[in-house]
PDB file of C-alpha atoms in Angstrom:
ATOM      1  CA  MET A  11      -9.030  21.037  -2.539  1.00 63.00           C
ATOM      2  CA  SER A  12      -8.017  19.674   0.853  1.00 60.00           C
ATOM      3  CA  THR A  13      -6.584  16.327   1.927  1.00 65.00           C
ATOM      4  CA  HIS A  14      -6.985  14.421   5.179  1.00 62.00           C
ATOM      5  CA  ASN A  15      -5.940  10.921   6.268  1.00 62.00           C
ATOM      6  CA  PRO A  16      -7.319   8.295   6.544  1.00 67.00           C
ATOM      7  CA  PRO A  17     -10.848   7.451   5.323  1.00 74.00           C
ATOM      8  CA  ASP A  18     -13.423   5.941   7.690  1.00 82.00           C
ATOM      9  CA  VAL A  19     -13.078   2.187   7.253  1.00 92.00           C
ATOM     10  CA  PRO A  20     -15.598  -0.400   8.563  1.00 92.00           C
ATOM     11  CA  GLN A  21     -14.531  -2.387  11.613  1.00 92.00           C
ATOM     12  CA  ALA A  22     -15.991  -5.683  10.375  1.00 93.00           C
ATOM     13  CA  LEU A  23     -13.598  -5.997   7.439  1.00 96.00           C
ATOM     14  CA  PRO A  24     -10.785  -8.566   7.572  1.00 95.00           C
ATOM     15  CA  PRO A  25      -7.753  -6.908   9.244  1.00 96.00           C
ATOM     16  CA  ALA A  26      -5.524  -7.127   6.165  1.00 96.00           C
ATOM     17  CA  VAL A  27      -8.145  -5.495   3.925  1.00 96.00           C
ATOM     18  CA  ARG A  28      -8.924  -2.856   6.540  1.00 96.00           C
ATOM     19  CA  ALA A  29      -5.225  -1.975   6.812  1.00 96.00           C
ATOM     20  CA  ARG A  30      -4.983  -1.497   3.051  1.00 96.00           C
ATOM     21  CA  LEU A  31      -8.030   0.758   3.004  1.00 97.00           C
ATOM     22  CA  LEU A  32      -6.805   2.774   5.985  1.00 96.00           C
ATOM     23  CA  ALA A  33      -3.777   3.689   3.877  1.00 95.00           C
ATOM     24  CA  GLY A  34      -5.979   5.800   1.602  1.00 95.00           C
ATOM     25  CA  GLN A  35      -6.450   9.545   1.584  1.00 94.00           C
ATOM     26  CA  ARG A  36      -9.643  11.475   2.244  1.00 94.00           C
ATOM     27  CA  GLN A  37      -9.856  14.406  -0.164  1.00 95.00           C
ATOM     28  CA  VAL A  38     -12.389  17.213  -0.348  1.00 96.00           C
ATOM     29  CA  THR A  39     -13.387  19.232  -3.398  1.00 97.00           C
ATOM     30  CA  GLY A  40     -15.757  22.173  -3.539  1.00 94.00           C
ATOM     31  CA  ALA A  41     -16.287  24.728  -0.801  1.00 88.00           C
ATOM     32  CA  GLY A  42     -18.833  26.100   1.645  1.00 87.00           C
ATOM     33  CA  ASN A  43     -21.922  23.913   1.790  1.00 87.00           C
ATOM     34  CA  GLU A  44     -21.134  22.110  -1.472  1.00 90.00           C
ATOM     35  CA  ARG A  45     -18.199  19.932  -0.466  1.00 96.00           C
ATOM     36  CA  VAL A  46     -17.696  16.511  -2.052  1.00 97.00           C
ATOM     37  CA  VAL A  47     -15.632  13.955  -0.136  1.00 97.00           C
ATOM     38  CA  TRP A  48     -13.470  11.545  -2.107  1.00 97.00           C
ATOM     39  CA  HIS A  49     -11.297   8.618  -1.016  1.00 97.00           C
ATOM     40  CA  ALA A  50      -8.120   7.818  -2.928  1.00 96.00           C
ATOM     41  CA  TRP A  51      -5.809   4.818  -3.007  1.00 97.00           C
ATOM     42  CA  GLY A  52      -2.746   4.111  -5.111  1.00 95.00           C
ATOM     43  CA  THR A  53      -0.510   6.475  -7.005  1.00 88.00           C
ATOM     44  CA  PRO A  54      -1.343   8.708  -9.985  1.00 87.00           C
ATOM     45  CA  ASP A  55       1.054   7.100 -12.410  1.00 82.00           C
ATOM     46  CA  GLY A  56       0.425   4.650 -15.230  1.00 79.00           C
ATOM     47  CA  ALA A  57      -3.222   4.075 -16.137  1.00 85.00           C
ATOM     48  CA  PRO A  58      -5.877   6.737 -15.429  1.00 92.00           C
ATOM     49  CA  PRO A  59      -7.815   6.286 -12.188  1.00 96.00           C
ATOM     50  CA  VAL A  60     -10.786   4.040 -11.754  1.00 98.00           C
ATOM     51  CA  VAL A  61     -13.540   6.254 -10.305  1.00 98.00           C
ATOM     52  CA  LEU A  62     -16.235   4.495  -8.280  1.00 98.00           C
ATOM     53  CA  LEU A  63     -19.690   6.009  -7.690  1.00 98.00           C
ATOM     54  CA  HIS A  64     -21.873   4.187  -5.155  1.00 98.00           C
ATOM     55  CA  GLY A  65     -25.585   3.481  -5.055  1.00 96.00           C
ATOM     56  CA  GLY A  66     -28.493   5.215  -3.351  1.00 94.00           C
ATOM     57  CA  SER A  67     -28.416   5.465   0.447  1.00 94.00           C
ATOM     58  CA  GLY A  68     -24.769   4.428   0.246  1.00 96.00           C
ATOM     59  CA  SER A  69     -21.235   5.766   0.367  1.00 97.00           C
ATOM     60  CA  TRP A  70     -17.795   4.767  -0.881  1.00 98.00           C
ATOM     61  CA  THR A  71     -18.131   1.687   1.360  1.00 97.00           C
ATOM     62  CA  HIS A  72     -20.353   0.032  -1.250  1.00 98.00           C
ATOM     63  CA  TRP A  73     -16.968  -0.861  -2.823  1.00 98.00           C
ATOM     64  CA  VAL A  74     -15.028  -2.211   0.184  1.00 98.00           C
ATOM     65  CA  LYS A  75     -14.569  -5.644  -1.433  1.00 98.00           C
ATOM     66  CA  ASN A  76     -13.393  -4.255  -4.757  1.00 98.00           C
ATOM     67  CA  ILE A  77     -10.796  -1.576  -4.054  1.00 98.00           C
ATOM     68  CA  VAL A  78      -7.908  -3.817  -2.987  1.00 98.00           C
ATOM     69  CA  PRO A  79      -8.134  -6.030  -6.124  1.00 98.00           C
ATOM     70  CA  LEU A  80      -7.982  -2.876  -8.250  1.00 98.00           C
ATOM     71  CA  LEU A  81      -4.906  -1.764  -6.329  1.00 97.00           C
ATOM     72  CA  ASP A  82      -3.324  -5.186  -6.786  1.00 96.00           C
ATOM     73  CA  ALA A  83      -3.896  -4.784 -10.529  1.00 95.00           C
ATOM     74  CA  GLY A  84      -1.886  -1.559 -10.405  1.00 95.00           C
ATOM     75  CA  ARG A  85      -4.809   0.845 -10.636  1.00 96.00           C
ATOM     76  CA  TRP A  86      -5.238   4.198  -8.942  1.00 96.00           C
ATOM     77  CA  VAL A  87      -8.693   4.321  -7.292  1.00 98.00           C
ATOM     78  CA  LEU A  88     -10.948   7.268  -6.453  1.00 98.00           C
ATOM     79  CA  ALA A  89     -14.244   6.553  -4.676  1.00 98.00           C
ATOM     80  CA  ALA A  90     -16.685   9.393  -4.043  1.00 98.00           C
ATOM     81  CA  ASP A  91     -19.272   9.964  -1.409  1.00 98.00           C
ATOM     82  CA  MET A  92     -21.818  11.350  -3.852  1.00 97.00           C
ATOM     83  CA  PRO A  93     -23.497  14.665  -2.965  1.00 97.00           C
ATOM     84  CA  GLY A  94     -26.079  14.105  -0.245  1.00 95.00           C
ATOM     85  CA  PHE A  95     -24.570  10.798   0.924  1.00 96.00           C
ATOM     86  CA  GLY A  96     -21.775   9.725   3.225  1.00 96.00           C
ATOM     87  CA  ASP A  97     -19.725  12.737   4.276  1.00 95.00           C
ATOM     88  CA  SER A  98     -20.584  14.912   1.259  1.00 97.00           C
ATOM     89  CA  ASP A  99     -22.907  17.906   1.377  1.00 96.00           C
ATOM     90  CA  PRO A 100     -26.275  17.722  -0.408  1.00 94.00           C
ATOM     91  CA  PRO A 101     -26.290  19.201  -3.907  1.00 92.00           C
ATOM     92  CA  ALA A 102     -27.505  22.767  -4.111  1.00 87.00           C
ATOM     93  CA  ALA A 103     -29.641  22.253  -7.225  1.00 83.00           C
ATOM     94  CA  GLY A 104     -31.957  19.400  -6.204  1.00 82.00           C
ATOM     95  CA  ASN A 105     -31.953  15.768  -5.107  1.00 81.00           C
ATOM     96  CA  ASP A 106     -31.558  13.753  -8.301  1.00 84.00           C
ATOM     97  CA  ALA A 107     -28.870  12.492 -10.652  1.00 86.00           C
ATOM     98  CA  ASP A 108     -28.853  15.800 -12.524  1.00 86.00           C
ATOM     99  CA  ALA A 109     -28.040  17.727  -9.346  1.00 90.00           C
ATOM    100  CA  MET A 110     -25.266  15.351  -8.273  1.00 94.00           C
ATOM    101  CA  ALA A 111     -23.469  15.291 -11.611  1.00 95.00           C
ATOM    102  CA  ALA A 112     -22.116  18.851 -11.647  1.00 94.00           C
ATOM    103  CA  PRO A 113     -20.360  18.761  -8.240  1.00 96.00           C
ATOM    104  CA  LEU A 114     -18.803  15.402  -9.115  1.00 97.00           C
ATOM    105  CA  ALA A 115     -17.626  16.671 -12.501  1.00 97.00           C
ATOM    106  CA  ALA A 116     -16.064  19.708 -10.825  1.00 96.00           C
ATOM    107  CA  GLY A 117     -14.373  17.410  -8.340  1.00 97.00           C
ATOM    108  CA  LEU A 118     -12.885  15.261 -11.089  1.00 97.00           C
ATOM    109  CA  ARG A 119     -11.580  18.331 -12.870  1.00 96.00           C
ATOM    110  CA  ALA A 120      -9.898  19.407  -9.619  1.00 96.00           C
ATOM    111  CA  LEU A 121      -8.474  15.996  -8.713  1.00 96.00           C
ATOM    112  CA  VAL A 122      -7.416  14.762 -12.170  1.00 96.00           C
ATOM    113  CA  PRO A 123      -7.328  17.776 -14.484  1.00 95.00           C
ATOM    114  CA  GLY A 124      -7.253  16.842 -18.138  1.00 95.00           C
ATOM    115  CA  VAL A 125      -7.438  13.095 -17.446  1.00 95.00           C
ATOM    116  CA  ALA A 126     -10.190  10.848 -18.840  1.00 97.00           C
ATOM    117  CA  VAL A 127     -11.011   8.285 -16.147  1.00 98.00           C
ATOM    118  CA  ASP A 128     -12.548   4.820 -16.118  1.00 98.00           C
ATOM    119  CA  LEU A 129     -15.935   5.554 -14.535  1.00 98.00           C
ATOM    120  CA  VAL A 130     -17.820   2.794 -12.678  1.00 98.00           C
ATOM    121  CA  GLY A 131     -21.332   3.565 -11.392  1.00 98.00           C
ATOM    122  CA  PHE A 132     -23.430   1.300  -9.181  1.00 98.00           C
ATOM    123  CA  SER A 133     -27.240   1.639  -9.177  1.00 96.00           C
ATOM    124  CA  LEU A 134     -27.981   5.357  -8.618  1.00 95.00           C
ATOM    125  CA  GLY A 135     -24.292   5.980  -9.278  1.00 97.00           C
ATOM    126  CA  GLY A 136     -24.868   4.584 -12.767  1.00 97.00           C
ATOM    127  CA  LEU A 137     -27.567   7.173 -13.426  1.00 96.00           C
ATOM    128  CA  VAL A 138     -25.301   9.925 -12.116  1.00 96.00           C
ATOM    129  CA  SER A 139     -22.410   8.657 -14.247  1.00 97.00           C
ATOM    130  CA  ALA A 140     -24.500   8.756 -17.413  1.00 97.00           C
ATOM    131  CA  ARG A 141     -25.794  12.237 -16.643  1.00 95.00           C
ATOM    132  CA  LEU A 142     -22.267  13.451 -15.859  1.00 96.00           C
ATOM    133  CA  LEU A 143     -20.911  12.152 -19.169  1.00 97.00           C
ATOM    134  CA  THR A 144     -23.805  13.620 -21.127  1.00 95.00           C
ATOM    135  CA  ALA A 145     -22.668  17.074 -20.011  1.00 93.00           C
ATOM    136  CA  GLN A 146     -18.915  16.381 -19.797  1.00 95.00           C
ATOM    137  CA  PRO A 147     -18.036  13.516 -22.182  1.00 97.00           C
ATOM    138  CA  GLU A 148     -14.313  14.275 -21.996  1.00 97.00           C
ATOM    139  CA  LEU A 149     -14.148  13.203 -18.335  1.00 97.00           C
ATOM    140  CA  ALA A 150     -14.229   9.429 -18.988  1.00 98.00           C
ATOM    141  CA  ARG A 151     -12.759   7.060 -21.531  1.00 97.00           C
ATOM    142  CA  ARG A 152     -15.237   4.280 -20.637  1.00 98.00           C
ATOM    143  CA  LEU A 153     -18.315   3.743 -18.480  1.00 98.00           C
ATOM    144  CA  VAL A 154     -19.074   0.563 -16.530  1.00 98.00           C
ATOM    145  CA  LEU A 155     -22.650   0.335 -15.233  1.00 98.00           C
ATOM    146  CA  VAL A 156     -23.318  -1.970 -12.284  1.00 98.00           C
ATOM    147  CA  GLY A 157     -26.906  -2.867 -11.376  1.00 97.00           C
ATOM    148  CA  ALA A 158     -28.145   0.440 -12.776  1.00 96.00           C
ATOM    149  CA  PRO A 159     -31.932   0.939 -12.900  1.00 94.00           C
ATOM    150  CA  ALA A 160     -34.063   2.766 -15.477  1.00 93.00           C
ATOM    151  CA  MET A 161     -33.257   0.675 -18.550  1.00 95.00           C
ATOM    152  CA  GLY A 162     -36.911   0.354 -19.566  1.00 92.00           C
ATOM    153  CA  VAL A 163     -36.971  -3.375 -18.842  1.00 90.00           C
ATOM    154  CA  ALA A 164     -38.598  -3.674 -15.405  1.00 77.00           C
ATOM    155  CA  GLY A 165     -42.095  -2.451 -14.633  1.00 61.00           C
ATOM    156  CA  GLU A 166     -43.406  -1.202 -11.312  1.00 56.00           C
ATOM    157  CA  ARG A 167     -41.126  -1.069  -8.291  1.00 60.00           C
ATOM    158  CA  PRO A 168     -40.677  -4.775  -7.416  1.00 64.00           C
ATOM    159  CA  VAL A 169     -39.653  -4.432  -3.747  1.00 79.00           C
ATOM    160  CA  GLN A 170     -41.211  -2.989  -0.619  1.00 86.00           C
ATOM    161  CA  LEU A 171     -38.767  -1.559   1.895  1.00 90.00           C
ATOM    162  CA  LYS A 172     -39.533  -1.178   5.591  1.00 90.00           C
ATOM    163  CA  ALA A 173     -39.199   2.217   7.283  1.00 90.00           C
ATOM    164  CA  TRP A 174     -36.742   2.244  10.169  1.00 91.00           C
ATOM    165  CA  ARG A 175     -36.086   5.832  11.366  1.00 88.00           C
ATOM    166  CA  HIS A 176     -39.112   5.792  13.691  1.00 91.00           C
ATOM    167  CA  LEU A 177     -38.016   2.660  15.569  1.00 90.00           C
ATOM    168  CA  PRO A 178     -36.818   3.315  19.126  1.00 91.00           C
ATOM    169  CA  THR A 179     -34.036   0.733  19.445  1.00 92.00           C
ATOM    170  CA  ARG A 180     -31.026  -0.178  17.343  1.00 90.00           C
ATOM    171  CA  ALA A 181     -32.014  -3.845  17.479  1.00 91.00           C
ATOM    172  CA  GLN A 182     -35.373  -3.064  15.870  1.00 95.00           C
ATOM    173  CA  GLN A 183     -33.719  -0.870  13.275  1.00 93.00           C
ATOM    174  CA  LEU A 184     -31.243  -3.629  12.416  1.00 91.00           C
ATOM    175  CA  GLU A 185     -34.097  -6.068  11.841  1.00 94.00           C
ATOM    176  CA  HIS A 186     -35.622  -3.698   9.299  1.00 94.00           C
ATOM    177  CA  HIS A 187     -32.193  -3.111   7.744  1.00 92.00           C
ATOM    178  CA  ARG A 188     -31.822  -6.876   7.418  1.00 94.00           C
ATOM    179  CA  HIS A 189     -35.217  -7.075   5.701  1.00 95.00           C
ATOM    180  CA  ASN A 190     -34.354  -4.255   3.303  1.00 95.00           C
ATOM    181  CA  LEU A 191     -31.014  -5.819   2.400  1.00 97.00           C
ATOM    182  CA  ALA A 192     -32.798  -9.113   1.698  1.00 96.00           C
ATOM    183  CA  VAL A 193     -35.540  -7.738  -0.532  1.00 95.00           C
ATOM    184  CA  LEU A 194     -33.457  -5.236  -2.503  1.00 95.00           C
ATOM    185  CA  MET A 195     -29.698  -5.558  -2.180  1.00 97.00           C
ATOM    186  CA  LEU A 196     -28.630  -9.173  -1.636  1.00 98.00           C
ATOM    187  CA  HIS A 197     -29.981 -12.414  -3.114  1.00 97.00           C
ATOM    188  CA  ASP A 198     -28.587 -14.936  -0.615  1.00 97.00           C
ATOM    189  CA  ALA A 199     -29.535 -14.353   3.027  1.00 94.00           C
ATOM    190  CA  ARG A 200     -26.129 -15.675   4.067  1.00 94.00           C
ATOM    191  CA  ALA A 201     -24.564 -12.557   2.528  1.00 96.00           C
ATOM    192  CA  ILE A 202     -26.334 -10.398   5.124  1.00 97.00           C
ATOM    193  CA  ASP A 203     -23.476 -10.697   7.584  1.00 97.00           C
ATOM    194  CA  ALA A 204     -22.043  -8.341  10.211  1.00 96.00           C
ATOM    195  CA  LEU A 205     -20.184  -6.356   7.551  1.00 97.00           C
ATOM    196  CA  ALA A 206     -23.266  -5.875   5.355  1.00 97.00           C
ATOM    197  CA  LEU A 207     -25.307  -4.697   8.321  1.00 96.00           C
ATOM    198  CA  GLU A 208     -22.546  -2.391   9.576  1.00 95.00           C
ATOM    199  CA  LEU A 209     -22.137  -0.751   6.167  1.00 95.00           C
ATOM    200  CA  HIS A 210     -25.841  -0.419   5.479  1.00 96.00           C
ATOM    201  CA  ALA A 211     -26.763   0.915   8.922  1.00 95.00           C
ATOM    202  CA  ALA A 212     -23.983   3.513   8.778  1.00 95.00           C
ATOM    203  CA  ASN A 213     -24.881   4.585   5.244  1.00 96.00           C
ATOM    204  CA  VAL A 214     -28.662   4.929   5.376  1.00 95.00           C
ATOM    205  CA  VAL A 215     -28.585   7.291   8.348  1.00 94.00           C
ATOM    206  CA  ARG A 216     -26.505   9.706   6.246  1.00 93.00           C
ATOM    207  CA  ASP A 217     -28.860   9.711   3.252  1.00 92.00           C
ATOM    208  CA  ARG A 218     -30.057  13.339   3.025  1.00 89.00           C
ATOM    209  CA  LEU A 219     -31.866  13.005  -0.310  1.00 86.00           C
ATOM    210  CA  PRO A 220     -35.367  11.599   0.189  1.00 73.00           C
ATOM    211  CA  ARG A 221     -37.911  11.257  -2.609  1.00 65.00           C
ATOM    212  CA  ARG A 222     -35.422  10.758  -5.402  1.00 62.00           C
ATOM    213  CA  ARG A 223     -36.891  10.297  -8.884  1.00 56.00           C
ATOM    214  CA  ARG A 224     -35.585   8.789 -12.122  1.00 50.00           C
ATOM    215  CA  THR A 225     -34.927   5.415 -10.557  1.00 56.00           C
ATOM    216  CA  PHE A 226     -37.177   3.381 -12.824  1.00 60.00           C
ATOM    217  CA  ALA A 227     -38.823   3.756 -16.240  1.00 84.00           C
ATOM    218  CA  ASP A 228     -36.327   4.200 -19.105  1.00 91.00           C
ATOM    219  CA  TRP A 229     -34.414   7.312 -18.051  1.00 92.00           C
ATOM    220  CA  LEU A 230     -30.993   5.653 -18.216  1.00 95.00           C
ATOM    221  CA  ALA A 231     -31.688   4.029 -21.596  1.00 96.00           C
ATOM    222  CA  ARG A 232     -32.649   7.395 -23.073  1.00 95.00           C
ATOM    223  CA  THR A 233     -29.577   9.065 -21.570  1.00 96.00           C
ATOM    224  CA  LEU A 234     -27.169   6.438 -22.909  1.00 97.00           C
ATOM    225  CA  ALA A 235     -28.238   7.263 -26.457  1.00 95.00           C
ATOM    226  CA  GLY A 236     -26.226  10.486 -26.203  1.00 95.00           C
ATOM    227  CA  LEU A 237     -22.977   8.872 -25.045  1.00 97.00           C
ATOM    228  CA  ARG A 238     -20.144   7.985 -27.404  1.00 95.00           C
ATOM    229  CA  CYS A 239     -17.714   6.298 -25.014  1.00 97.00           C
ATOM    230  CA  PRO A 240     -17.628   2.506 -24.638  1.00 98.00           C
ATOM    231  CA  VAL A 241     -20.301   1.289 -22.218  1.00 98.00           C
ATOM    232  CA  HIS A 242     -20.032  -1.982 -20.273  1.00 98.00           C
ATOM    233  CA  ALA A 243     -22.582  -3.528 -17.906  1.00 98.00           C
ATOM    234  CA  ILE A 244     -22.240  -5.911 -14.954  1.00 98.00           C
ATOM    235  CA  TYR A 245     -25.360  -7.145 -13.135  1.00 98.00           C
ATOM    236  CA  GLY A 246     -26.308  -9.822 -10.661  1.00 98.00           C
ATOM    237  CA  ALA A 247     -28.467 -12.384 -12.421  1.00 98.00           C
ATOM    238  CA  GLN A 248     -30.888 -12.237  -9.478  1.00 97.00           C
ATOM    239  CA  ASP A 249     -31.005  -8.430  -9.234  1.00 96.00           C
ATOM    240  CA  ALA A 250     -34.297  -7.600  -7.487  1.00 94.00           C
ATOM    241  CA  LEU A 251     -34.806  -4.571  -9.733  1.00 92.00           C
ATOM    242  CA  TYR A 252     -34.976  -6.759 -12.828  1.00 93.00           C
ATOM    243  CA  VAL A 253     -36.180 -10.239 -11.866  1.00 90.00           C
ATOM    244  CA  PRO A 254     -37.658 -11.838 -13.944  1.00 90.00           C
ATOM    245  CA  HIS A 255     -36.568  -9.576 -16.826  1.00 92.00           C
ATOM    246  CA  VAL A 256     -32.800  -9.538 -16.351  1.00 95.00           C
ATOM    247  CA  ARG A 257     -32.163 -11.512 -19.564  1.00 93.00           C
ATOM    248  CA  GLN A 258     -33.683  -8.645 -21.532  1.00 96.00           C
ATOM    249  CA  LEU A 259     -30.989  -6.225 -20.398  1.00 97.00           C
ATOM    250  CA  ASP A 260     -28.449  -7.182 -23.060  1.00 97.00           C
ATOM    251  CA  ALA A 261     -30.786  -6.193 -25.897  1.00 97.00           C
ATOM    252  CA  ALA A 262     -31.868  -3.056 -24.051  1.00 97.00           C
ATOM    253  CA  PHE A 263     -28.275  -1.880 -23.659  1.00 98.00           C
ATOM    254  CA  ALA A 264     -27.414  -2.765 -27.249  1.00 98.00           C
ATOM    255  CA  ALA A 265     -30.365  -0.681 -28.450  1.00 97.00           C
ATOM    256  CA  ALA A 266     -29.585   2.267 -26.159  1.00 98.00           C
ATOM    257  CA  ALA A 267     -25.793   2.742 -26.121  1.00 98.00           C
ATOM    258  CA  PRO A 268     -24.072   3.490 -29.448  1.00 98.00           C
ATOM    259  CA  ASP A 269     -20.832   1.773 -28.301  1.00 98.00           C
ATOM    260  CA  PHE A 270     -22.093  -1.005 -26.047  1.00 98.00           C
ATOM    261  CA  ARG A 271     -19.366  -3.551 -25.291  1.00 98.00           C
ATOM    262  CA  GLY A 272     -21.390  -6.217 -23.519  1.00 97.00           C
ATOM    263  CA  LEU A 273     -23.301  -7.342 -20.442  1.00 98.00           C
ATOM    264  CA  GLN A 274     -21.788  -9.696 -17.878  1.00 98.00           C
ATOM    265  CA  LEU A 275     -24.349 -11.440 -15.652  1.00 98.00           C
ATOM    266  CA  ILE A 276     -23.130 -12.945 -12.375  1.00 98.00           C
ATOM    267  CA  GLU A 277     -25.162 -15.931 -11.247  1.00 97.00           C
ATOM    268  CA  GLY A 278     -26.245 -16.226  -7.634  1.00 97.00           C
ATOM    269  CA  ALA A 279     -25.887 -12.505  -6.964  1.00 98.00           C
ATOM    270  CA  GLY A 280     -28.438  -9.788  -6.432  1.00 98.00           C
ATOM    271  CA  HIS A 281     -28.443  -6.028  -6.850  1.00 97.00           C
ATOM    272  CA  TRP A 282     -25.332  -5.309  -4.717  1.00 98.00           C
ATOM    273  CA  VAL A 283     -23.390  -7.698  -6.890  1.00 98.00           C
ATOM    274  CA  GLN A 284     -19.925  -6.339  -6.110  1.00 98.00           C
ATOM    275  CA  PHE A 285     -20.459  -7.107  -2.416  1.00 98.00           C
ATOM    276  CA  GLU A 286     -22.309 -10.419  -2.708  1.00 98.00           C
ATOM    277  CA  ALA A 287     -20.055 -12.029  -5.338  1.00 98.00           C
ATOM    278  CA  PRO A 288     -16.799 -10.066  -5.111  1.00 98.00           C
ATOM    279  CA  GLU A 289     -14.494 -12.564  -6.802  1.00 98.00           C
ATOM    280  CA  ALA A 290     -16.739 -12.961  -9.840  1.00 98.00           C
ATOM    281  CA  PHE A 291     -17.451  -9.240  -9.946  1.00 98.00           C
ATOM    282  CA  ASN A 292     -13.807  -8.222  -9.652  1.00 98.00           C
ATOM    283  CA  ALA A 293     -12.939 -10.547 -12.534  1.00 98.00           C
ATOM    284  CA  ALA A 294     -15.792  -9.115 -14.618  1.00 98.00           C
ATOM    285  CA  LEU A 295     -14.685  -5.564 -13.869  1.00 98.00           C
ATOM    286  CA  ALA A 296     -11.107  -6.417 -14.836  1.00 98.00           C
ATOM    287  CA  ARG A 297     -12.366  -7.707 -18.183  1.00 98.00           C
ATOM    288  CA  ALA A 298     -14.415  -4.554 -18.777  1.00 98.00           C
ATOM    289  CA  LEU A 299     -11.491  -2.291 -17.921  1.00 97.00           C
ATOM    290  CA  ALA A 300      -9.204  -4.207 -20.293  1.00 94.00           C
ATOM    291  CA  ARG A 301     -11.406  -3.848 -23.391  1.00 79.00           C
TER     292      ARG A 301
END
């Protein structure tokens, strides 16, 4: 395991927040072509760490509006670049949640040996979290799922994204990024600001895992049946993956997870709820972590 300072932090963040994030440590687990990059803030004393796993085509920066409030609450925070995203190497065994889970589990064992963490997974990170805990249940004391797909509630893929890699200019690419953020990630167009575009444009170019599966259907619901830890859920009420079925999620989780502790819906927010409605999300996460 190696350590480097500091993590890459987006320029468009408010200066005070950016300074706090720049104080973190960039840590690497694994070796060779199977390295996983982690970003750590806070000190390993008191409560176990909160571990954040981002969504598809993302990186640790999916959480830039949520890390400082966790630090202010006295928590130690670890945010991964999941295998195949951000600065982490692609998984050796495939390009789905199953393949990402083992390198992340090995990383947690290296970074926090013998410690059960509070695991928070957004979207694809929720699928990876569930798969990880199916194989290694001792690694987490609770699971918080944020905007996770594959709960057997939604039908066919409800959004159509625009391709962008073939476009010759950055301006054209940014227009397609703006479209994709609007139809999938964010409910209110006003949330697609300079920071959202900077994060998204930097993240999607580093997505090395095309043609991922297990994003829809009921894969997550079936996986949760094997978990025994408390499971919490936080979703935007206007999440594009679930509109108009989002109100069915509570019953779906209650039927799937043996120890389901509740769904918190955040009005006015879409799929990337922790970015679009950070104050409401951070309060909801605090409640989940306190139960």
